[in-house]
mmCIF file of C-alpha atoms in Angstrom:
data_model
loop_
_atom_site.group_PDB
_atom_site.id
_atom_site.type_symbol
_atom_site.label_atom_id
_atom_site.label_comp_id
_atom_site.label_asym_id
_atom_site.label_seq_id
_atom_site.Cartn_x
_atom_site.Cartn_y
_atom_site.Cartn_z
ATOM 1 C CA MET A 1 -37.961 43.558 4.117
ATOM 2 C CA ALA A 2 -37.756 42.806 7.837
ATOM 3 C CA SER A 3 -34.597 43.427 9.772
ATOM 4 C CA ASN A 4 -33.126 41.086 12.364
ATOM 5 C CA TYR A 5 -31.787 44.032 14.362
ATOM 6 C CA GLU A 6 -33.034 44.124 17.945
ATOM 7 C CA LYS A 7 -32.386 46.850 20.501
ATOM 8 C CA LYS A 8 -30.633 45.600 23.643
ATOM 9 C CA LEU A 9 -32.641 47.620 26.152
ATOM 10 C CA PRO A 10 -36.297 48.561 25.888
ATOM 11 C CA PRO A 11 -36.740 52.318 25.469
ATOM 12 C CA VAL A 12 -38.160 54.415 28.285
ATOM 13 C CA MET A 13 -40.483 56.989 26.762
ATOM 14 C CA GLU A 14 -41.418 59.666 29.271
ATOM 15 C CA ASN A 15 -42.333 62.270 26.625
ATOM 16 C CA GLY A 16 -41.808 63.287 23.000
ATOM 17 C CA LEU A 17 -38.291 64.541 23.601
ATOM 18 C CA SER A 18 -37.307 61.169 25.055
ATOM 19 C CA ARG A 19 -38.774 59.470 21.983
ATOM 20 C CA PHE A 20 -36.868 61.832 19.672
ATOM 21 C CA PHE A 21 -33.532 61.099 21.330
ATOM 22 C CA GLU A 22 -34.240 57.360 21.383
ATOM 23 C CA VAL A 23 -34.909 57.320 17.640
ATOM 24 C CA ILE A 24 -32.237 59.772 16.456
ATOM 25 C CA SER A 25 -29.443 58.879 18.882
ATOM 26 C CA GLY A 26 -26.411 57.569 17.091
ATOM 27 C CA LYS A 27 -23.428 59.427 15.760
ATOM 28 C CA TRP A 28 -24.363 59.158 12.076
ATOM 29 C CA LYS A 29 -28.171 58.882 11.980
ATOM 30 C CA ALA A 30 -28.925 62.548 11.289
ATOM 31 C CA LEU A 31 -26.286 62.628 8.533
ATOM 32 C CA LEU A 32 -27.631 59.401 7.048
ATOM 33 C CA LEU A 33 -31.122 60.908 6.846
ATOM 34 C CA PHE A 34 -29.784 64.099 5.289
ATOM 35 C CA HIS A 35 -27.667 62.307 2.686
ATOM 36 C CA ILE A 36 -30.414 59.834 1.763
ATOM 37 C CA GLU A 37 -32.703 62.808 1.147
ATOM 38 C CA THR A 38 -30.084 64.523 -1.039
ATOM 39 C CA GLY A 39 -29.553 61.480 -3.248
ATOM 40 C CA ALA A 40 -26.986 59.160 -1.645
ATOM 41 C CA THR A 41 -29.291 56.154 -1.502
ATOM 42 C CA ARG A 42 -26.841 53.253 -1.763
ATOM 43 C CA PRO A 43 -24.513 52.016 1.007
ATOM 44 C CA GLY A 44 -21.354 52.768 -0.982
ATOM 45 C CA GLN A 45 -22.522 56.309 -1.710
ATOM 46 C CA LEU A 46 -23.269 56.884 1.978
ATOM 47 C CA GLN A 47 -19.813 55.602 2.909
ATOM 48 C CA LYS A 48 -18.248 58.089 0.467
ATOM 49 C CA VAL A 49 -20.068 61.102 1.898
ATOM 50 C CA ILE A 50 -19.606 60.123 5.561
ATOM 51 C CA LEU A 51 -15.889 59.382 5.392
ATOM 52 C CA ASP A 52 -15.198 59.099 9.135
ATOM 53 C CA ALA A 53 -17.821 56.416 9.689
ATOM 54 C CA ASP A 54 -17.023 52.715 9.826
ATOM 55 C CA ARG A 55 -19.109 50.740 7.319
ATOM 56 C CA ARG A 56 -20.247 48.320 10.031
ATOM 57 C CA VAL A 57 -21.506 51.227 12.173
ATOM 58 C CA LEU A 58 -23.298 52.779 9.189
ATOM 59 C CA ASP A 59 -24.993 49.454 8.443
ATOM 60 C CA GLN A 60 -26.061 49.109 12.074
ATOM 61 C CA GLN A 61 -27.487 52.613 12.195
ATOM 62 C CA LEU A 62 -29.248 52.155 8.851
ATOM 63 C CA ASN A 63 -30.881 49.022 10.289
ATOM 64 C CA GLU A 64 -31.950 50.959 13.377
ATOM 65 C CA LEU A 65 -33.490 53.662 11.183
ATOM 66 C CA ILE A 66 -35.404 50.943 9.310
ATOM 67 C CA VAL A 67 -36.676 49.399 12.556
ATOM 68 C CA ASP A 68 -37.745 52.844 13.790
ATOM 69 C CA GLY A 69 -39.592 53.508 10.522
ATOM 70 C CA LEU A 70 -37.562 56.493 9.262
ATOM 71 C CA ILE A 71 -36.152 54.792 6.169
ATOM 72 C CA SER A 72 -37.040 51.872 3.941
ATOM 73 C CA LYS A 73 -34.705 49.419 2.235
ATOM 74 C CA LYS A 74 -35.227 48.133 -1.277
ATOM 75 C CA ILE A 75 -33.241 45.455 -3.078
ATOM 76 C CA VAL A 76 -32.969 46.428 -6.732
ATOM 77 C CA GLU A 77 -32.981 43.282 -8.815
ATOM 78 C CA GLN A 78 -30.663 44.162 -11.632
ATOM 79 C CA LYS A 79 -27.202 42.858 -12.342
ATOM 80 C CA PRO A 80 -25.468 43.299 -10.028
ATOM 81 C CA LEU A 81 -28.077 43.322 -7.277
ATOM 82 C CA HIS A 82 -27.885 46.371 -5.057
ATOM 83 C CA VAL A 83 -29.613 47.980 -2.089
ATOM 84 C CA GLU A 84 -31.194 51.420 -2.011
ATOM 85 C CA TYR A 85 -32.549 53.353 0.954
ATOM 86 C CA ASP A 86 -35.349 55.894 0.906
ATOM 87 C CA LEU A 87 -36.957 58.090 3.524
ATOM 88 C CA THR A 88 -40.410 57.170 4.727
ATOM 89 C CA ASP A 89 -43.002 59.837 5.449
ATOM 90 C CA ILE A 90 -41.874 59.778 9.078
ATOM 91 C CA GLY A 91 -38.260 60.188 7.975
ATOM 92 C CA ARG A 92 -39.165 63.141 5.763
ATOM 93 C CA SER A 93 -41.069 64.749 8.636
ATOM 94 C CA ILE A 94 -37.890 65.072 10.723
ATOM 95 C CA LEU A 95 -35.877 66.892 8.026
ATOM 96 C CA PRO A 96 -37.095 70.432 8.844
ATOM 97 C CA LEU A 97 -36.127 69.858 12.462
ATOM 98 C CA LEU A 98 -32.668 68.566 11.479
ATOM 99 C CA CYS A 99 -32.191 71.631 9.267
ATOM 100 C CA LYS A 100 -33.008 73.885 12.235
ATOM 101 C CA ILE A 101 -30.548 71.949 14.404
ATOM 102 C CA ASN A 102 -27.922 72.353 11.672
ATOM 103 C CA ASP A 103 -28.589 76.108 11.602
ATOM 104 C CA TRP A 104 -28.115 76.264 15.363
ATOM 105 C CA GLY A 105 -24.832 74.318 15.093
ATOM 106 C CA GLU A 106 -23.555 76.746 12.447
ATOM 107 C CA PHE A 107 -24.571 79.698 14.649
ATOM 108 C CA TYR A 108 -22.788 78.106 17.615
ATOM 109 C CA ASN A 109 -19.602 77.628 15.562
ATOM 110 C CA ILE A 110 -19.673 81.242 14.368
ATOM 111 C CA GLU A 111 -20.184 82.537 17.904
ATOM 112 C CA ASN A 112 -17.322 80.423 19.233
ATOM 113 C CA GLU A 113 -15.017 81.529 16.421
ATOM 114 C CA ARG A 114 -15.949 85.145 17.165
ATOM 115 C CA LYS A 115 -14.962 84.563 20.796
ATOM 116 C CA GLY A 116 -11.737 82.843 19.724
ATOM 117 C CA GLN A 117 -12.846 79.396 20.892
ATOM 118 C CA PRO A 118 -12.271 76.243 18.802
ATOM 119 C CA LYS A 119 -15.186 74.608 16.952
ATOM 120 C CA GLY A 120 -15.069 71.184 18.379
#
């Protein structure tokens, strides 16, 4: 299903790192990918596991992930109709990297706590 989402500015891709940040930038995108992989495939489920996120922002970032080819959207035709998201092969390929980034974030928190500094 095609999305009517359009990015406001064309991306400037100088290298792979620029491409990565263009695709994954957004407060909730990494969490959306993680939670879709772990079984929260419907919008309501995603809203329940990402409590701080506004539903409108989640929908926008889900659409961006579709446009960028990291997730797919399927309308399940049963009563009532509902939407499910799934990772594409490209979306699955980023998960090991996100896990490493998560590990680094946990390490950073532990080091800051050890030094008596707040987490966030």
